[in-house]
Short mmCIF file of C-alpha atoms in Angstrom, two decimals:
data_model
loop_
_atom_site.label_atom_id
_atom_site.label_comp_id
_atom_site.label_asym_id
_atom_site.label_seq_id
_atom_site.Cartn_x
_atom_site.Cartn_y
_atom_site.Cartn_z
CA UNK A 1 -1.54 16.25 -1.62
CA UNK A 2 -2.54 15.67 -5.27
CA UNK A 3 0.40 13.29 -5.72
CA UNK A 4 -0.47 11.50 -2.49
CA UNK A 5 -4.08 10.92 -3.59
CA UNK A 6 -2.96 9.82 -7.07
CA UNK A 7 -0.55 7.24 -5.66
CA UNK A 8 -3.24 5.97 -3.27
CA UNK A 9 -5.77 5.77 -6.11
CA UNK A 10 -3.42 3.52 -8.09
CA UNK A 11 -1.79 1.64 -5.21
CA UNK A 12 -4.80 0.65 -3.10
CA UNK A 13 -6.72 -1.15 -5.90
CA UNK A 14 -3.47 -2.91 -6.91
CA UNK A 15 -2.89 -3.98 -3.30
CA UNK A 16 -6.51 -5.18 -2.98
CA UNK A 17 -6.17 -7.09 -6.24
CA UNK A 18 -3.11 -8.96 -5.07
CA UNK A 19 -4.43 -9.64 -1.55
CA UNK A 20 -7.93 -10.78 -2.56
CA UNK A 21 -7.68 -12.27 -6.03
CA UNK A 22 -4.07 -13.28 -6.78
CA UNK A 23 -2.71 -16.71 -5.79
CA UNK A 24 -1.16 -17.19 -2.35
CA UNK A 25 2.37 -17.18 -3.67
CA UNK A 26 1.81 -13.73 -5.24
CA UNK A 27 0.72 -12.39 -1.85
CA UNK A 28 3.82 -13.88 -0.25
CA UNK A 29 5.98 -12.43 -3.01
CA UNK A 30 4.43 -8.98 -2.52
CA UNK A 31 5.00 -9.17 1.23
CA UNK A 32 8.61 -10.23 0.74
CA UNK A 33 9.20 -7.38 -1.73
CA UNK A 34 7.65 -4.81 0.61
CA UNK A 35 9.74 -6.13 3.51
CA UNK A 36 12.96 -5.97 1.47
CA UNK A 37 12.23 -2.39 0.37
CA UNK A 38 11.10 -1.33 3.86
CA UNK A 39 14.21 -2.93 5.35
CA UNK A 40 16.43 -0.99 2.99
CA UNK A 41 14.65 2.24 3.89
CA UNK A 42 15.12 1.54 7.60
CA UNK A 43 18.82 0.70 7.25
CA UNK A 44 19.40 3.74 5.03
CA UNK A 45 17.74 5.92 7.67
CA UNK A 46 19.78 4.78 10.66
CA UNK A 47 23.13 3.66 9.22
CA UNK A 48 25.81 5.40 7.19
CA UNK A 49 25.74 4.53 3.44
CA UNK A 50 28.68 2.10 3.51
CA UNK A 51 27.14 0.08 6.35
CA UNK A 52 23.75 0.13 4.61
CA UNK A 53 25.34 -1.33 1.49
CA UNK A 54 27.17 -3.93 3.54
CA UNK A 55 24.29 -5.16 5.71
CA UNK A 56 21.25 -4.67 3.53
CA UNK A 57 21.78 -8.03 1.80
CA UNK A 58 21.68 -9.83 5.14
CA UNK A 59 18.50 -8.04 6.22
CA UNK A 60 16.87 -8.71 2.83
CA UNK A 61 17.79 -12.40 2.93
CA UNK A 62 16.43 -12.73 6.46
CA UNK A 63 13.13 -11.09 5.56
CA UNK A 64 12.68 -13.32 2.50
CA UNK A 65 13.44 -16.40 4.64
CA UNK A 66 10.95 -15.31 7.31
CA UNK A 67 8.13 -14.68 4.81
CA UNK A 68 8.92 -17.94 2.96
CA UNK A 69 8.94 -19.93 6.18
CA UNK A 70 5.53 -18.56 7.21
CA UNK A 71 4.18 -19.16 3.69
CA UNK A 72 5.31 -22.78 3.54
CA UNK A 73 4.17 -23.39 7.12
CA UNK A 74 0.57 -22.71 6.04
CA UNK A 75 0.63 -24.17 2.54
CA UNK A 76 -1.31 -27.46 2.33
CA UNK A 77 1.28 -29.16 0.14
CA UNK A 78 3.09 -32.43 0.73
CA UNK A 79 6.55 -30.89 0.78
CA UNK A 80 5.57 -27.61 2.48
CA UNK A 81 6.29 -28.59 6.08
CA UNK A 82 9.80 -29.98 5.43
CA UNK A 83 10.65 -26.82 3.47
CA UNK A 84 9.33 -24.62 6.28
CA UNK A 85 11.30 -26.67 8.82
CA UNK A 86 14.45 -26.31 6.73
CA UNK A 87 13.96 -22.55 6.50
CA UNK A 88 13.30 -22.29 10.24
CA UNK A 89 16.29 -24.48 11.07
CA UNK A 90 18.46 -22.02 9.18
CA UNK A 91 18.26 -19.96 12.37
CA UNK A 92 17.94 -16.29 11.52
CA UNK A 93 19.47 -15.25 14.83
CA UNK A 94 22.43 -17.59 14.33
CA UNK A 95 23.15 -16.12 10.91
CA UNK A 96 23.12 -12.55 12.26
CA UNK A 97 25.39 -13.56 15.14
CA UNK A 98 27.78 -15.34 12.75
CA UNK A 99 27.96 -12.29 10.45
CA UNK A 100 28.54 -10.08 13.50
CA UNK A 101 31.45 -12.24 14.65
CA UNK A 102 32.99 -12.54 11.18
CA UNK A 103 32.88 -8.75 10.67
CA UNK A 104 34.19 -7.91 14.14
CA UNK A 105 37.16 -5.55 14.07
CA UNK A 106 36.88 -4.99 10.32
CA UNK A 107 35.78 -1.87 8.52
CA UNK A 108 31.99 -1.55 8.61
CA UNK A 109 31.59 -3.98 11.51
CA UNK A 110 28.14 -4.55 12.93
CA UNK A 111 27.67 -2.19 15.86
CA UNK A 112 24.68 -2.14 18.19
CA UNK A 113 22.66 0.22 15.98
CA UNK A 114 23.29 -1.94 12.93
CA UNK A 115 22.37 -5.09 14.86
CA UNK A 116 19.08 -3.57 16.03
CA UNK A 117 18.27 -2.28 12.54
CA UNK A 118 19.02 -5.66 10.93
CA UNK A 119 16.89 -7.54 13.48
CA UNK A 120 14.09 -5.04 12.99
CA UNK A 121 14.28 -5.04 9.18
CA UNK A 122 15.02 -8.74 8.76
CA UNK A 123 12.84 -10.38 11.41
CA UNK A 124 10.40 -8.09 13.25
CA UNK A 125 8.94 -6.27 10.24
CA UNK A 126 8.47 -9.42 8.07
CA UNK A 127 6.86 -11.34 10.92
CA UNK A 128 4.43 -8.51 11.63
CA UNK A 129 3.73 -7.99 7.94
CA UNK A 130 3.05 -11.70 7.58
CA UNK A 131 0.46 -11.30 10.33
CA UNK A 132 -1.03 -8.51 8.24
CA UNK A 133 -1.59 -10.91 5.42
CA UNK A 134 -3.07 -13.42 7.82
CA UNK A 135 -0.74 -16.11 6.54
CA UNK A 136 -2.41 -18.61 8.81
CA UNK A 137 -5.70 -18.25 7.01
CA UNK A 138 -4.59 -18.04 3.40
CA UNK A 139 -5.29 -21.54 2.23
CA UNK A 140 -8.41 -22.30 4.24
CA UNK A 141 -9.72 -18.82 3.67
CA UNK A 142 -9.46 -19.13 -0.08
CA UNK A 143 -10.82 -22.65 -0.04
CA UNK A 144 -13.93 -21.46 1.76
CA UNK A 145 -14.48 -18.30 -0.23
CA UNK B 1 -8.06 -21.79 10.52
CA UNK B 2 -10.26 -18.89 9.48
CA UNK B 3 -13.09 -19.00 7.01
CA UNK B 4 -13.17 -16.21 4.42
CA UNK B 5 -9.52 -15.49 5.11
CA UNK B 6 -9.04 -13.74 1.79
CA UNK B 7 -11.49 -11.08 2.95
CA UNK B 8 -10.43 -10.97 6.58
CA UNK B 9 -6.87 -10.32 5.43
CA UNK B 10 -7.98 -6.78 4.68
CA UNK B 11 -9.04 -5.93 8.27
CA UNK B 12 -5.65 -4.60 9.48
CA UNK B 13 -5.19 -2.64 6.25
CA UNK B 14 -8.67 -1.09 6.39
CA UNK B 15 -8.39 -0.17 10.08
CA UNK B 16 -4.90 1.32 9.76
CA UNK B 17 -5.30 3.07 6.39
CA UNK B 18 -8.70 4.56 7.24
CA UNK B 19 -7.33 5.76 10.56
CA UNK B 20 -4.33 7.34 8.79
CA UNK B 21 -6.50 9.06 6.20
CA UNK B 22 -9.05 10.37 8.67
CA UNK B 23 -6.30 11.54 11.04
CA UNK B 24 -4.78 13.51 8.16
CA UNK B 25 -8.04 15.14 7.06
CA UNK B 26 -9.33 15.60 10.63
CA UNK B 27 -6.05 17.22 11.65
CA UNK B 28 -6.14 19.53 8.63
CA UNK B 29 -9.70 20.64 9.38
CA UNK B 30 -9.88 20.75 13.19
CA UNK B 31 -6.25 20.44 14.35
CA UNK B 32 -5.27 22.94 17.08
CA UNK B 33 -3.55 21.17 19.98
CA UNK B 34 -0.23 19.42 19.29
CA UNK B 35 -0.17 15.71 20.11
CA UNK B 36 3.57 15.08 20.47
CA UNK B 37 5.55 18.14 19.33
CA UNK B 38 8.95 16.56 19.92
CA UNK B 39 8.20 13.39 17.95
CA UNK B 40 5.95 14.63 15.18
CA UNK B 41 5.29 18.40 15.16
CA UNK B 42 2.37 18.29 12.70
CA UNK B 43 0.25 15.70 14.50
CA UNK B 44 -2.63 17.06 16.57
CA UNK B 45 -4.92 15.60 19.23
CA UNK B 46 -7.95 16.42 17.10
CA UNK B 47 -6.36 14.49 14.23
CA UNK B 48 -5.68 11.54 16.54
CA UNK B 49 -9.31 11.45 17.67
CA UNK B 50 -10.43 11.71 14.03
CA UNK B 51 -8.15 8.76 13.31
CA UNK B 52 -9.83 6.67 16.01
CA UNK B 53 -13.25 7.52 14.59
CA UNK B 54 -11.95 6.82 11.07
CA UNK B 55 -10.67 3.36 12.05
CA UNK B 56 -14.04 2.41 13.51
CA UNK B 57 -15.98 3.92 10.59
CA UNK B 58 -13.70 2.07 8.17
CA UNK B 59 -14.46 -1.23 9.86
CA UNK B 60 -18.21 -0.54 9.74
CA UNK B 61 -17.90 0.10 5.99
CA UNK B 62 -15.78 -3.04 5.68
CA UNK B 63 -18.52 -5.02 7.46
CA UNK B 64 -21.06 -3.80 4.90
CA UNK B 65 -18.84 -4.67 1.91
CA UNK B 66 -17.94 -8.03 3.45
CA UNK B 67 -21.65 -8.83 3.82
CA UNK B 68 -22.35 -7.79 0.22
CA UNK B 69 -19.55 -10.06 -1.06
CA UNK B 70 -19.97 -13.11 1.17
CA UNK B 71 -23.46 -12.77 2.71
CA UNK B 72 -21.83 -13.35 6.08
CA UNK B 73 -22.70 -10.71 8.72
CA UNK B 74 -19.68 -9.97 10.87
CA UNK B 75 -20.30 -9.16 14.53
CA UNK B 76 -20.84 -5.38 14.75
CA UNK B 77 -19.23 -4.91 18.17
CA UNK B 78 -16.10 -6.86 17.27
CA UNK B 79 -15.76 -4.91 14.03
CA UNK B 80 -15.89 -1.59 15.91
CA UNK B 81 -13.40 -2.91 18.46
CA UNK B 82 -11.06 -4.10 15.70
CA UNK B 83 -11.27 -0.65 14.11
CA UNK B 84 -10.46 1.00 17.42
CA UNK B 85 -7.56 -1.34 18.17
CA UNK B 86 -6.22 -0.92 14.64
CA UNK B 87 -6.45 2.86 14.91
CA UNK B 88 -4.78 3.07 18.34
CA UNK B 89 -1.94 0.71 17.45
CA UNK B 90 -1.62 2.26 14.01
CA UNK B 91 -1.09 5.69 15.52
CA UNK B 92 1.38 4.21 18.00
CA UNK B 93 3.28 2.70 15.07
CA UNK B 94 3.18 5.99 13.22
CA UNK B 95 4.63 7.82 16.23
CA UNK B 96 7.27 5.13 16.79
CA UNK B 97 8.59 5.36 13.26
CA UNK B 98 8.37 9.17 13.44
CA UNK B 99 10.63 8.93 16.51
CA UNK B 100 13.28 7.16 14.43
CA UNK B 101 12.98 9.82 11.71
CA UNK B 102 13.38 12.69 14.17
CA UNK B 103 16.28 10.93 15.90
CA UNK B 104 18.16 10.65 12.61
CA UNK B 105 16.96 13.97 11.16
CA UNK B 106 15.30 12.65 8.01
CA UNK B 107 11.96 13.71 6.54
CA UNK B 108 10.99 10.66 4.47
CA UNK B 109 12.12 7.04 4.59
CA UNK B 110 12.13 6.69 0.81
CA UNK B 111 10.89 7.95 -2.52
CA UNK B 112 9.20 4.84 -3.88
CA UNK B 113 5.69 6.04 -2.98
CA UNK B 114 5.76 9.79 -3.76
CA UNK B 115 3.77 11.87 -1.30
CA UNK B 116 3.58 9.03 1.23
CA UNK B 117 7.13 9.22 2.57
CA UNK B 118 8.23 5.77 1.43
CA UNK B 119 7.05 2.20 1.89
CA UNK B 120 7.97 2.11 5.57
CA UNK B 121 6.10 5.35 6.25
CA UNK B 122 3.00 3.98 4.53
CA UNK B 123 3.01 0.63 6.32
CA UNK B 124 4.30 1.67 9.76
CA UNK B 125 0.80 1.70 11.22
CA UNK B 126 -0.02 -1.69 9.68
CA UNK B 127 3.16 -3.20 11.13
CA UNK B 128 1.98 -2.36 14.65
CA UNK B 129 -1.71 -3.08 14.18
CA UNK B 130 -1.59 -6.33 12.20
CA UNK B 131 -0.36 -8.85 14.81
CA UNK B 132 -2.84 -7.76 17.48
CA UNK B 133 -5.75 -7.62 15.02
CA UNK B 134 -4.86 -11.07 13.72
CA UNK B 135 -4.78 -12.44 17.28
CA UNK B 136 -8.23 -10.97 17.97
CA UNK B 137 -9.66 -12.25 14.66
CA UNK B 138 -8.23 -15.69 15.40
CA UNK B 139 -9.51 -15.76 18.98
CA UNK B 140 -13.06 -14.43 18.79
CA UNK B 141 -16.16 -15.46 16.88
CA UNK B 142 -16.52 -12.76 14.26
CA UNK B 143 -19.60 -14.30 12.64
#
């Protein structure tokens, strides 16, 4: 319990500092980092170690792409929309499907559990975490504050 | 677009974290009846109710701090509702990720946040609560 309170006492002010006072890109970076770490924890929990090592990179890349796409979608910058479009056009689902096909029949192929874990870690968790940070209100929110 | 977004960003975190904390302390003090013994043996109904109260109380405190920082009074009823929604969905998220842990026989997701069971264990409630809270914040007139 003591350790739990100590970690919260250090972590919560740090989290508040980044969310409220740091620039938008720092918030996005924090979200991406948390999603990558959380994704690894999820894969490590449900997959054997060799499959975790094999598929974690894909899940991490997907989560970074998802957070980046949402960040650029709401950034009032001239080149933000084209960048967001490019990231969205990358097609997260297509990439997972392609990796699944390429690994089919090989050692460490993507089975149903791995597919679900990768979709959860790479797409669902980052999208929901991005909602947590209220990506849609970053720029205007800061401009008005 | 939302005004004061940098402050409103904290709503899902406040609702979920306060609910988690109050559920823990409420369960430790009053916990008798098990909530879902198969999924999470230590969770109690009394703790769950404390969590709901904690989420709402957290949002009332947030409303006070938000007013002190921005001089904008948030709508009291919506704040309480957001706290309740955050607490309910947060506990649902907590139970969902506990299900995965029980299914695979692990105690903690990771060791990065000692005492909290890993990053995923810390943010599981936020993951469930955030999208719905954001939709409500975006849809209603908070102030």
